[in-house]
Coordinates of C-alpha atoms in Angstrom, one line a residue:
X1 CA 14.6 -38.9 16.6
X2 CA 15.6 -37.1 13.6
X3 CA 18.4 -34.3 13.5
X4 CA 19.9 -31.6 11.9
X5 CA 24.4 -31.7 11.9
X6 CA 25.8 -28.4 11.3
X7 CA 28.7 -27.5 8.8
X8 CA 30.6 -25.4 10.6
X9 CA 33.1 -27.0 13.0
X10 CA 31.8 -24.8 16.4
X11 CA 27.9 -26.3 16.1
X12 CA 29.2 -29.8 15.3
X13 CA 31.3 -29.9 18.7
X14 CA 28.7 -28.3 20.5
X15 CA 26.0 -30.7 18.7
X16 CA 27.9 -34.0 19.4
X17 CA 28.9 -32.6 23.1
X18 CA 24.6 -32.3 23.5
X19 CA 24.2 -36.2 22.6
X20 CA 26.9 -37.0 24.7
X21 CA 25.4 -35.6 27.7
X22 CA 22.2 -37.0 26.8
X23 CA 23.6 -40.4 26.6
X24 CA 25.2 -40.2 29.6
X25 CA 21.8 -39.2 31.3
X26 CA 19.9 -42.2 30.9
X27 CA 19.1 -45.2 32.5
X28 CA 18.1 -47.4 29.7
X29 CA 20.4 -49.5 27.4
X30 CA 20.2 -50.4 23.7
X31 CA 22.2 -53.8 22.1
X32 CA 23.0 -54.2 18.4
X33 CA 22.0 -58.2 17.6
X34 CA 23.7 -60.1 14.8
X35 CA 20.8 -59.9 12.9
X36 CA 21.3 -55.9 12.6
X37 CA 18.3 -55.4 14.8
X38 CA 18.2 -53.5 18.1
X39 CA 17.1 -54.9 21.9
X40 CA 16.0 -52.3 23.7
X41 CA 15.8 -51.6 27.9
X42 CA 14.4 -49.4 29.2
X43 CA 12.0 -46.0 28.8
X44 CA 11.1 -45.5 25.1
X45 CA 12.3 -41.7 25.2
X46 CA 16.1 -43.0 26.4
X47 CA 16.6 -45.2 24.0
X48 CA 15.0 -42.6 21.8
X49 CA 18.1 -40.7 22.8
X50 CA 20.8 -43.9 22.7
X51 CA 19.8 -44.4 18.8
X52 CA 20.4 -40.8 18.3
X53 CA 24.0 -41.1 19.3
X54 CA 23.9 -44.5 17.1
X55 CA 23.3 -42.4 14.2
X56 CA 26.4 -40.4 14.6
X57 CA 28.9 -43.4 16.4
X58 CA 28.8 -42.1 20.0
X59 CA 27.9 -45.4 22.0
X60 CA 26.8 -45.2 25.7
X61 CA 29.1 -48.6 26.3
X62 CA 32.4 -46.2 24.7
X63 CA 31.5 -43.2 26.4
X64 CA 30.7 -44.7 30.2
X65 CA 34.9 -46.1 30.0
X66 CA 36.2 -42.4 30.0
X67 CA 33.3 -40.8 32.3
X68 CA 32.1 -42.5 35.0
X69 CA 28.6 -42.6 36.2
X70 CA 29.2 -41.8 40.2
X71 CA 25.3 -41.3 41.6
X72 CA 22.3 -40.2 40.2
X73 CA 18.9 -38.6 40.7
X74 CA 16.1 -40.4 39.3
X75 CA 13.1 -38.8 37.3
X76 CA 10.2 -38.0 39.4
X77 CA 6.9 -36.6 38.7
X78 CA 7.4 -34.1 41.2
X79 CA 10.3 -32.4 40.2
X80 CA 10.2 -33.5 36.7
X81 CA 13.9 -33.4 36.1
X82 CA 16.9 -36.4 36.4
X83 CA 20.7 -35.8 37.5
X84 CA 23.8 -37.8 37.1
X85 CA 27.1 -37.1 38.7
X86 CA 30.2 -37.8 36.1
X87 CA 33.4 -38.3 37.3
X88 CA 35.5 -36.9 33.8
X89 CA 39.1 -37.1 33.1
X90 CA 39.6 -33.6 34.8
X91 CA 36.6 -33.0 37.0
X92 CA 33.5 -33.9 38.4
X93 CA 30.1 -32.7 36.3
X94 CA 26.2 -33.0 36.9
X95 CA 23.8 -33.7 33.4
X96 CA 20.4 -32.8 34.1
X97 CA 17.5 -33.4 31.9
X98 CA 13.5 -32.8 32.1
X99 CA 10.9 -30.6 31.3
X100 CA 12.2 -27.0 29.2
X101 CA 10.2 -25.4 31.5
X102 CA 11.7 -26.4 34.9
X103 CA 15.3 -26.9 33.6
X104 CA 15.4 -23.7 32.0
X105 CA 14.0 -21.9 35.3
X106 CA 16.6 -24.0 37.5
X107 CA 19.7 -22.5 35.1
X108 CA 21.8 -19.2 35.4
X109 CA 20.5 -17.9 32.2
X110 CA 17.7 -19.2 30.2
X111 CA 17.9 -17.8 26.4
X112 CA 14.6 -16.3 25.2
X113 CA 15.3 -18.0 21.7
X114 CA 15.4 -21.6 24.0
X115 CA 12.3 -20.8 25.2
X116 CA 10.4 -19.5 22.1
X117 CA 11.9 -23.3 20.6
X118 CA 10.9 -25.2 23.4
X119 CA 7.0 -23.4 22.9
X120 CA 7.7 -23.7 18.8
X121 CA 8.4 -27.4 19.0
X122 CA 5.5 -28.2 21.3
X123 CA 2.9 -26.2 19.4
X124 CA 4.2 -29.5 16.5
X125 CA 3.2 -31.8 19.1
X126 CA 7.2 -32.7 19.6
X127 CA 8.3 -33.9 23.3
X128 CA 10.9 -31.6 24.1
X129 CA 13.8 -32.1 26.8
X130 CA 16.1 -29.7 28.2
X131 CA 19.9 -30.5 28.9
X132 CA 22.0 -28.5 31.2
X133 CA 25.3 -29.3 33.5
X134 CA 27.1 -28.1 36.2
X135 CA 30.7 -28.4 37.1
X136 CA 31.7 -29.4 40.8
X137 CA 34.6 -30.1 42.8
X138 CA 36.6 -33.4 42.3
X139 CA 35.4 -34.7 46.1
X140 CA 31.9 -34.9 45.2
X141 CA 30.6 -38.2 45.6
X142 CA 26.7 -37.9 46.0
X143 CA 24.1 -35.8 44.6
X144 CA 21.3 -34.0 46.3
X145 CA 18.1 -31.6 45.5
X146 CA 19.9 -28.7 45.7
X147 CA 22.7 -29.3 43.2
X148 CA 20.3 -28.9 40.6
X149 CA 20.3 -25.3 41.0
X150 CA 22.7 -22.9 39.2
X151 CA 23.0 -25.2 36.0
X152 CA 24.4 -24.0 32.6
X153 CA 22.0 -24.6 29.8
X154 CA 23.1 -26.6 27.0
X155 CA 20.1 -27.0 24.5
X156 CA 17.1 -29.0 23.3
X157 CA 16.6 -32.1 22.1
X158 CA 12.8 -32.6 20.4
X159 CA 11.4 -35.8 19.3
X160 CA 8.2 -36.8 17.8
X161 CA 6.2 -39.5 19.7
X162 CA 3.6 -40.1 16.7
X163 CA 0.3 -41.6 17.6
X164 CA 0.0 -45.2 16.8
X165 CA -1.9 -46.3 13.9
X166 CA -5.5 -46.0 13.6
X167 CA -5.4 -44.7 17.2
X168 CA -7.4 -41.7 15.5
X169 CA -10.2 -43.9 14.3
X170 CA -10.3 -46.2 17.3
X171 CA -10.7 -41.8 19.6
X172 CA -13.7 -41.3 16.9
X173 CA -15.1 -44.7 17.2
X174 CA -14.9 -44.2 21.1
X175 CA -16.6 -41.2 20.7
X176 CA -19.5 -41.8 18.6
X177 CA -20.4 -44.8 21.6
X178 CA -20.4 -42.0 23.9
X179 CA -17.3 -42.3 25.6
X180 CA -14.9 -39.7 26.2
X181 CA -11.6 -40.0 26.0
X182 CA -9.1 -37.9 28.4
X183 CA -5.5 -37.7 27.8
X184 CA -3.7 -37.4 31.5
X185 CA 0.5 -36.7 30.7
X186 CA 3.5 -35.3 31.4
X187 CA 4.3 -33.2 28.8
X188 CA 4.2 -30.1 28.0
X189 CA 0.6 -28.1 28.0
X190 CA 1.0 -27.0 24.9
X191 CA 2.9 -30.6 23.4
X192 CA -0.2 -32.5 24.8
X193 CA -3.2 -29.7 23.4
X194 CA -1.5 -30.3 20.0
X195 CA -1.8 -33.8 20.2
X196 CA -4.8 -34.2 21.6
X197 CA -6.2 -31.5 18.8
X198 CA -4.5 -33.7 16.0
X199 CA -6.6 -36.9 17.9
X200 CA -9.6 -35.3 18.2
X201 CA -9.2 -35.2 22.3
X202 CA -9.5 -32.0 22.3
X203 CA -12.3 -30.2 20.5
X204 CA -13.3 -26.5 20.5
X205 CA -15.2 -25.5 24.0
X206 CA -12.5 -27.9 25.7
X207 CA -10.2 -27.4 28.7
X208 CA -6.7 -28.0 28.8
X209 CA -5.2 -27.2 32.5
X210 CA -1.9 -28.5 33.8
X211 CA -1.2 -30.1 37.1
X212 CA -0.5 -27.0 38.9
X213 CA -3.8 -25.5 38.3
X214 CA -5.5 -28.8 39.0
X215 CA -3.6 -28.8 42.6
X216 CA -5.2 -25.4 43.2
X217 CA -8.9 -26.6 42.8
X218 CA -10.4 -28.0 45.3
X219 CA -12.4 -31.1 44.8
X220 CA -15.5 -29.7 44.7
X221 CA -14.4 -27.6 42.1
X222 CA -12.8 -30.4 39.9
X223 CA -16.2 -32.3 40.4
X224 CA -18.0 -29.0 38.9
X225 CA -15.4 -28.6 35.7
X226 CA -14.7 -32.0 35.2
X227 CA -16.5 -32.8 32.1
X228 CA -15.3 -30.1 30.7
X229 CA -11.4 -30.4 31.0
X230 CA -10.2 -32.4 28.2
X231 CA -6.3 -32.2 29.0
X232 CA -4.1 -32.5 31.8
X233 CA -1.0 -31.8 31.8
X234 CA 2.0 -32.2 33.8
X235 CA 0.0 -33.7 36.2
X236 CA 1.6 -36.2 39.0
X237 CA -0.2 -39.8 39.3
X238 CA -1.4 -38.7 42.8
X239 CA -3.5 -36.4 40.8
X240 CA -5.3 -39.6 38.6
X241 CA -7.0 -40.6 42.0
X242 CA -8.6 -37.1 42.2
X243 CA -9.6 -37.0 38.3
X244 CA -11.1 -40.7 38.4
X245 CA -13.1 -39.9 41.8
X246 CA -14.8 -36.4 40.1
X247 CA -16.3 -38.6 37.7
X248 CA -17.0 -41.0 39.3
X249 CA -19.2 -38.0 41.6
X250 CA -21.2 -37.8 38.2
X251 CA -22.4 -41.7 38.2
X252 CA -19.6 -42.1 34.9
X253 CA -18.0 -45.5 34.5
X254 CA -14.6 -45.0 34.6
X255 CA -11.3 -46.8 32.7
X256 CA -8.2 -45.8 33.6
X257 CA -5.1 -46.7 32.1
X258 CA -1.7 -46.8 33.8
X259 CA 1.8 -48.3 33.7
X260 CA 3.8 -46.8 37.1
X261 CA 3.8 -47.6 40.6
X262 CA 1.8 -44.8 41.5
X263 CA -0.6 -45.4 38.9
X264 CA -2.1 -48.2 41.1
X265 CA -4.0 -45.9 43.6
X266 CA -6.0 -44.9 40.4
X267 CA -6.3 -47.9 38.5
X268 CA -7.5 -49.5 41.9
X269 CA -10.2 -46.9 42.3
X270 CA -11.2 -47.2 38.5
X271 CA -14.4 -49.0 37.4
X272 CA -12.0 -50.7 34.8
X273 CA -8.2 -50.5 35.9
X274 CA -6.0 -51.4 32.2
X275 CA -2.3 -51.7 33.4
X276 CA -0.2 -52.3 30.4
X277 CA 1.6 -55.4 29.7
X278 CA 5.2 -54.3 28.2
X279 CA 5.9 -51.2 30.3
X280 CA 3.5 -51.6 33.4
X281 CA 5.2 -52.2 36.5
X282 CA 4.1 -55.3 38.8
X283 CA 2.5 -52.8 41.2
X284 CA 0.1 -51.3 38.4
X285 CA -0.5 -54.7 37.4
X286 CA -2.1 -56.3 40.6
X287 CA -3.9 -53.1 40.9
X288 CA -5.5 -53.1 37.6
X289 CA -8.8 -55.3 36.1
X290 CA -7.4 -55.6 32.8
X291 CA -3.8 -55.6 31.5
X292 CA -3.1 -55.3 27.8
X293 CA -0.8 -57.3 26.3
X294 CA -0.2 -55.0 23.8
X295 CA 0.0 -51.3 25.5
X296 CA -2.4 -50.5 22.7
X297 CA -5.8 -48.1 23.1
X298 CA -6.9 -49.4 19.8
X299 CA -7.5 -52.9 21.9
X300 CA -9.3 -50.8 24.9
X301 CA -12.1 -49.8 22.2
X302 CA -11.9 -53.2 20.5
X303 CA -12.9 -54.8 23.6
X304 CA -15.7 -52.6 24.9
X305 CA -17.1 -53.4 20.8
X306 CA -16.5 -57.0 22.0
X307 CA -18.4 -56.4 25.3
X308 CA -21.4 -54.8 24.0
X309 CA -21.9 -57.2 21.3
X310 CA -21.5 -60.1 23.6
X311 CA -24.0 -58.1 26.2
X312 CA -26.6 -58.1 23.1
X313 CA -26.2 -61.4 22.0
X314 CA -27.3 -62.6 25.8
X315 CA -30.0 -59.9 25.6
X316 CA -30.9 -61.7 22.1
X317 CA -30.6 -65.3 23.6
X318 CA -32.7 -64.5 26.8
X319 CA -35.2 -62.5 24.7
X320 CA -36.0 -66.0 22.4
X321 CA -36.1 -68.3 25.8
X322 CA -38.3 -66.1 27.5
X323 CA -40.7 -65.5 24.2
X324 CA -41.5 -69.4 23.8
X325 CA -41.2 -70.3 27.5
X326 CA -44.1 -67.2 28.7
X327 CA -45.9 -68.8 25.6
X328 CA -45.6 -72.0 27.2
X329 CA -47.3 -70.9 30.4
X330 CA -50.1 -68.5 29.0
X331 CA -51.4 -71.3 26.4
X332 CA -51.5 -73.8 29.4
X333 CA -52.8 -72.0 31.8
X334 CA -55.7 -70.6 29.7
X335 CA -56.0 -73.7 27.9
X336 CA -56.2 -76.0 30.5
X337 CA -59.4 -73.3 32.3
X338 CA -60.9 -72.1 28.9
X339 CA -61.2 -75.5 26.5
X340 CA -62.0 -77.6 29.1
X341 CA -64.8 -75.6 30.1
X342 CA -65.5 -74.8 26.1
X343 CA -65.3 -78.4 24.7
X344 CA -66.4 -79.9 28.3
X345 CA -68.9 -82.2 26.2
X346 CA -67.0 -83.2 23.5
X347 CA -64.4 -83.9 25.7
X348 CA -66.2 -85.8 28.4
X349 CA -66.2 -86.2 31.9
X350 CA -63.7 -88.8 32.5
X351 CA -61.4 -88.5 29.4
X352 CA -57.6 -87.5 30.6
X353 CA -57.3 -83.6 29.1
X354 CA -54.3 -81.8 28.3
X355 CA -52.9 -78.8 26.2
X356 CA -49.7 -79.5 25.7
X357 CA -48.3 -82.8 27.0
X358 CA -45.0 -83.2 28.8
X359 CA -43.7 -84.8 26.6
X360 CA -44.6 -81.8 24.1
X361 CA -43.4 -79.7 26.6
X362 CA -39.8 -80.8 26.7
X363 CA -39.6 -81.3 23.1
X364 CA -40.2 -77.5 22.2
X365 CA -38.0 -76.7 25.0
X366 CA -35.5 -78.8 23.2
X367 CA -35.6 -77.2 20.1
X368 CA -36.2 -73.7 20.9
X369 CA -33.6 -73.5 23.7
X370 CA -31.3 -75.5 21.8
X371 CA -29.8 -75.4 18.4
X372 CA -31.5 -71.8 17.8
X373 CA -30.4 -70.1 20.2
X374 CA -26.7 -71.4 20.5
X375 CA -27.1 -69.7 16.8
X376 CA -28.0 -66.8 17.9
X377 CA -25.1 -66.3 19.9
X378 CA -22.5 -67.5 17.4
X379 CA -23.7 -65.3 14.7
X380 CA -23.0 -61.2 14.9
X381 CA -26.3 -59.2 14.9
X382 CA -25.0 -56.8 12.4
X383 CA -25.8 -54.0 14.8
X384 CA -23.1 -51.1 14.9
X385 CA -22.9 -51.7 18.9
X386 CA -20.3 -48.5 18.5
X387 CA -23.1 -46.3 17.3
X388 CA -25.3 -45.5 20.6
X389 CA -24.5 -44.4 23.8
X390 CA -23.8 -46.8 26.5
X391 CA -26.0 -48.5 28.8
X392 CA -26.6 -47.0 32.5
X393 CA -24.8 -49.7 34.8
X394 CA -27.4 -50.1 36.7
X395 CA -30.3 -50.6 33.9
X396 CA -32.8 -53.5 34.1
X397 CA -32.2 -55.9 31.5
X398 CA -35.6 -55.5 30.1
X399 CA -35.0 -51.6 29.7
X400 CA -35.1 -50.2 26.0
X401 CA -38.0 -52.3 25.3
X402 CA -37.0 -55.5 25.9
X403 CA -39.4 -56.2 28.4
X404 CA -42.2 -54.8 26.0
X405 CA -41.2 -57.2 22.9
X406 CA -40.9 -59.7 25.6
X407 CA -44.2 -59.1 26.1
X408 CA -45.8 -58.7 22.8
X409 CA -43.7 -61.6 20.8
X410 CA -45.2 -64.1 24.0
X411 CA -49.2 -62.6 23.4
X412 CA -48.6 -62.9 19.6
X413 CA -47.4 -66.2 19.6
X414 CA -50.0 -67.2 22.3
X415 CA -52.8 -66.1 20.4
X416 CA -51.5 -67.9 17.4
X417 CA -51.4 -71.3 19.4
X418 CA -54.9 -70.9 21.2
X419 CA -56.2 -70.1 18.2
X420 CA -54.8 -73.0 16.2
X421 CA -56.3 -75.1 19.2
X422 CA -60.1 -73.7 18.9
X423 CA -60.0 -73.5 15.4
X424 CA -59.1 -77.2 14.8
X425 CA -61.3 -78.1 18.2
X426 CA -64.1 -76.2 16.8
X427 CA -63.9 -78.3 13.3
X428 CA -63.3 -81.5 14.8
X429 CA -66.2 -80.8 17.2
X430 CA -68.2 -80.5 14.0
X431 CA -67.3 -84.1 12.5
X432 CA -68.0 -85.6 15.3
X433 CA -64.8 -86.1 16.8
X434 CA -64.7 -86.8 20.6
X435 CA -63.0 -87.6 23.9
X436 CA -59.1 -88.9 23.7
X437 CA -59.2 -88.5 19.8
X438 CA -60.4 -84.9 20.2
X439 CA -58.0 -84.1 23.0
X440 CA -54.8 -85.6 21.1
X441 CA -56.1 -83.9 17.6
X442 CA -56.2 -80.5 19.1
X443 CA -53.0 -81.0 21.5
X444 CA -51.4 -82.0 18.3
X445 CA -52.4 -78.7 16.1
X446 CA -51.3 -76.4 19.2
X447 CA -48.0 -78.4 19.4
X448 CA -46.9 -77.7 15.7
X449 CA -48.4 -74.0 15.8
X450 CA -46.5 -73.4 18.5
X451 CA -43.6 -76.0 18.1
X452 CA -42.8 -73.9 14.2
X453 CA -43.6 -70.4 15.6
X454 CA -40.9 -70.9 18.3
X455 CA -38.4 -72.4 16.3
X456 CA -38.5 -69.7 13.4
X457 CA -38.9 -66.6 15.7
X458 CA -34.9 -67.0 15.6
X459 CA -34.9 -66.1 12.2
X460 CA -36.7 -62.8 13.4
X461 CA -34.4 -61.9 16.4
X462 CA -31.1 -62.2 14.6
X463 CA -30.9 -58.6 13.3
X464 CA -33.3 -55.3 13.5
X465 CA -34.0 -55.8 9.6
X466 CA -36.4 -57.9 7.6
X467 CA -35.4 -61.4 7.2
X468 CA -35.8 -60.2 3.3
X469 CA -32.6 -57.5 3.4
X470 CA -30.2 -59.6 5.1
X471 CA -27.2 -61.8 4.0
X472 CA -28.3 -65.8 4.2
X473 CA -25.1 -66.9 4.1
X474 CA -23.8 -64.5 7.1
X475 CA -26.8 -66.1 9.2
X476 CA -26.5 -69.7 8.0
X477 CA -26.0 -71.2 11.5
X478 CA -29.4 -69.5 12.2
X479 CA -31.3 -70.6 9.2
X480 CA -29.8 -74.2 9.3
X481 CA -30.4 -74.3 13.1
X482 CA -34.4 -73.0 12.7
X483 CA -35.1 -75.3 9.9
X484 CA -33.4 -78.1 11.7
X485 CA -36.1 -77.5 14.6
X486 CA -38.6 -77.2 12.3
X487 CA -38.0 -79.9 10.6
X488 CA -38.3 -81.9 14.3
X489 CA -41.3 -80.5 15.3
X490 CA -43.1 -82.0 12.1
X491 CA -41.0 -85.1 12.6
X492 CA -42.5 -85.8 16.2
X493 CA -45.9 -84.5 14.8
X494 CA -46.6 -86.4 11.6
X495 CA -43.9 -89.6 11.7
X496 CA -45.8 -92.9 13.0
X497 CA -44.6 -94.7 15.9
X498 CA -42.8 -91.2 17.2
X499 CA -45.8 -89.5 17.2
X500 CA -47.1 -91.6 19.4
X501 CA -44.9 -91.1 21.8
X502 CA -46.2 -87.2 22.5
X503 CA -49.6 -88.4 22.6
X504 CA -50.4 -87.2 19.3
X505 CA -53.1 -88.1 16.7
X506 CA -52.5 -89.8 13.5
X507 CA -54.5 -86.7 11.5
X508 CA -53.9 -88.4 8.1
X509 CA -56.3 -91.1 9.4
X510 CA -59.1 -88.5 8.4
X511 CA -60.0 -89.1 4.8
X512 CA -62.6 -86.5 4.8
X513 CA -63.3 -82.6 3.5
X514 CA -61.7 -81.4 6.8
X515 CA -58.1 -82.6 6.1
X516 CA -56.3 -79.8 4.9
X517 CA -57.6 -78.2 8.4
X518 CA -56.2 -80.5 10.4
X519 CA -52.9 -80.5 8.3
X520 CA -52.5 -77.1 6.9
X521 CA -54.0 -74.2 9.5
X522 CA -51.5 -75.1 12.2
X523 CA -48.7 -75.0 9.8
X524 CA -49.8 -71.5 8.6
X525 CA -50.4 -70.4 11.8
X526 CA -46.5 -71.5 12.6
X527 CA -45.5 -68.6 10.5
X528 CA -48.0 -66.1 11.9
X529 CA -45.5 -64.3 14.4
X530 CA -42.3 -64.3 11.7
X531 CA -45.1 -62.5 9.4
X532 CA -46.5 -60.0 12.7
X533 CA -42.8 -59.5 13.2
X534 CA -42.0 -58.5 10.1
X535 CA -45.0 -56.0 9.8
X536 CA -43.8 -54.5 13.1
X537 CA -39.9 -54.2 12.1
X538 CA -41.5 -52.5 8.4
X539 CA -43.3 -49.6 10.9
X540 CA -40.4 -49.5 12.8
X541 CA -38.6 -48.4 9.9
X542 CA -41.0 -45.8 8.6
X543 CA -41.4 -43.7 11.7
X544 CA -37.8 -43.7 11.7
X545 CA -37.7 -42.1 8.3
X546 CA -40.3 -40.0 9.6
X547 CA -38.4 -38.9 12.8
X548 CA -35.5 -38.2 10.2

């Protein structure tokens, strides 16, 4: 809203007699506080133009007492132009402002040097508006379509509507998800190119096609060149509707962002509708899914960071559930067929067998569904979520390989539980140990392979990188939370009297050479799908360098 005042005593008339008029032609009002600060209603580019006249003492208040606001002709999209009818001290007058374009064409005589400003100014990303007037007779009371014909062009008034902060970085960030970002306005074609060139909207091999060209194309058509047109311009909100259902033709998930009652068609149709919160209008708002509170893209992109990290810390959670509780299942349903059939002697005819008790059961499902995995959704994976492109909306949660690790992590950790079991059944079978004693001893070595392996696996889901190369102290709640449960599983395992109470064997009550069997292998074996993990993470990240 900066400006340039003459010397000369002609361009200073006919430069205060331009603010004037543009004072008079708005709807919105401005208020000087006490506190020297402004309140402002109304659009943002009419009080734009109230501050200008601020700046040189010619106040809308001082200058409605001596001309008279009759009727006016509000903005639309259509015609892209507003009128007011004055009633001055001598005669009656019409202000128009709108587009250069359409003004300029609607006046008597349109100066070529007004026109090479009006494309000057745009090509510096400025909003321009044209002013013109028109004298009519005294008697006029009401205005209508036609009296904005035949006007006399008074001049230009350019303003910069500058980009908010880091709205730049928030456009690349956006992009590099895979998202991209469309700017649908008003202006000028050549105001919004050199915006959207300045915000990386528009990028070499881009179209930039204004609403008149998009009303030519049929809808096939605009389905064919969607993808390609980066720019609209001086296009109606009718025309949204048309742009949101061509890509949606193309399977795209659309947001659309709005403020106007005939925004809401659009924001309706919209996979995500955002109607803002300061300018939107009621209408928009109902319309819309989200409203920002702020009328601020930079939040748009925040959330959708928000969302996808949210969306892998459930993938995350439901990945170390499903791990230990498919564990669960493959260890008893093979142990309960296999080592009864394997130790059938040892264990006898009539001597109660089981696995895993219920009681042993519930107590890893406890510990691994707990404290771990709340963990693992409090703490932020450290994955750049803004870095890949995003998910199909209708992709199977188990896509991108989930299912597979799914899969693997549960055989891994199977294996090391069964094999904890025949290892210590095959030793115990050896010294002579037999019926209950046997089934409680090897119950209790599958228990705290299985018990440790589940409760540390956490450690190895909370980023894609070793457990070696990241920051302790921005996973605490995850180590704290996997030691706490690891801690348990050896407290329910080795304490007397709780023991017990998971029908569990007192293994220190063996004083002989196969002690540190009992005691040790099922420990180690606890840490034997961390370890696999690790060696798969470390290949990972070679044939990664490789592929690079």
């Amino acid at each position: 809203n900066d400006f340039e005042v003459y010397e000369d005593n002609k361009n200073i008339d006919n430069f205060k007699f331009l603010i004037s008029q543009s004072i008079l032609c708005t709807d919105a009002t401005i208020h000087l506080n006490k506190d020297n600060t402004f309140e402002m209603v109304g659009d943002p580019t009419e009080t734009g133009l109230l501050m200008n006249g601020y700046k040189i003492n010619l106040i809308k208040e001082e200058l409605l007492k001596i001309n008279n606001k009759i009727h006016s002709l509000p903005f639309d999209s259509d015609r892209k132009m507003m009128s007011v009818l004055i009633a001055g001290k001598d005669e009656n007058y019409i202000i128009t402002k709108g587009a250069p374009d359409v003004v300029l064409n609607n006046c008597t005589k349109a100066s070529k040097l007004a026109l090479d400003k009006n494309e000057d100014w745009a090509n510096q990303s400025f909003r321009v508006l044209a002013f013109a007037i028109k004298k009519v007779a005294k008697s006029k009371k009401e205005l209508n379509f036609e009296d904005e014909k035949d006007l006399e062009f008074i001049g230009l008034i350019a303003m910069m509507d500058p980009p908010r902060a880091n709205v730049k970085i928030s456009i690349d960030e956006a992009k590099s998800a895979g998202i991209k970002p469309v700017m649908i306005t008003g202006d000028h074609l050549t105001t919004a190119t050199a915006i959207a060139k300045s915000l990386g909207i528009y990028n070499p091999g881009d179209k930039a096609i204004t609403g008149a060209q998009l009303s030519a194309m049929s809808q096939e058509e605009l389905e064919r060149e969607v993808k390609s047109i980066s720019v609209y311009a001086r296009v109606n909100p009718e025309d949204k509707l048309r742009i949101v259902k061509a890509w949606q033709f193309h399977n795209q998930v659309v947001a659309m962002t709005g403020d106007g009652v005939n925004d809401a068609p659009a924001l309706k149709a919209s996979n995500v509708g955002c109607a803002m919160g300061i300018t939107g209008t009621d209408v928009s708002k109902q319309a819309s899914d989200v409203i920002l509170t702020d009328d601020n893209f930079n939040t748009i992109v925040k959330a959708i960071k928000g969302g996808r990290q949210t969306f892998d810390k459930i993938k995350t959670v439901i990945l170390n559930l499903l791990v230990s509780s498919l564990t669960e299942i493959i260890v008893m349903l093979i142990g309960l067929f296999a080592f009864r059939f394997i130790f059938f002697d040892t264990i006898g005819k009539e001597t109660e067998f089981w696995v895993l008790s219920a009681s042993q059961l519930l107590w890893i499902n406890l510990l691994t569904h707990g404290l771990p995995a709340i963990a693992l959704g409090l703490v932020d994976s450290g994955k750049n979520v803004m870095n890949r492109n995003p998910y199909d909306k209708n992709e199977n949660i188990f896509a991108r390989g989930m299912g597979i690790n799914v899969i693997i992590q549960s055989v891994i950790l199977s294996l090391l539980s069964l094999l904890s079991y025949a290892i210590v059944g095959m030793v115990a079978k050896q010294n002579n140990v037999t019926g209950t004693d046997f089934v409680k001893l090897t119950s209790t070595a599958c228990f705290v392979t299985l018990g440790l392996a589940a409760s540390l696996n956490s450690l190895n889901l909370m980023s894609d990188k070793s457990i070696f190369r990241v920051s302790v102290n921005k996973y605490k709640l995850v180590y704290l939370a996997s030691f706490f449960s690891f801690a348990c599983v050896l407290f329910a395992a080795f304490v007397p009297g709780i023991r017990s109470a998971f029908k569990m064997f007192d293994i220190s009550a063996f004083n002989d050479s196969y002690l540190l069997i009992y005691w040790l292998l099922p420990v180690l074996l606890g840490f034997g799908l961390i370890v696999s993990n690790e060696f798969i993470k470390f290949g990972l990240l070679i044939k990664e360098k490789y592929q690079k």
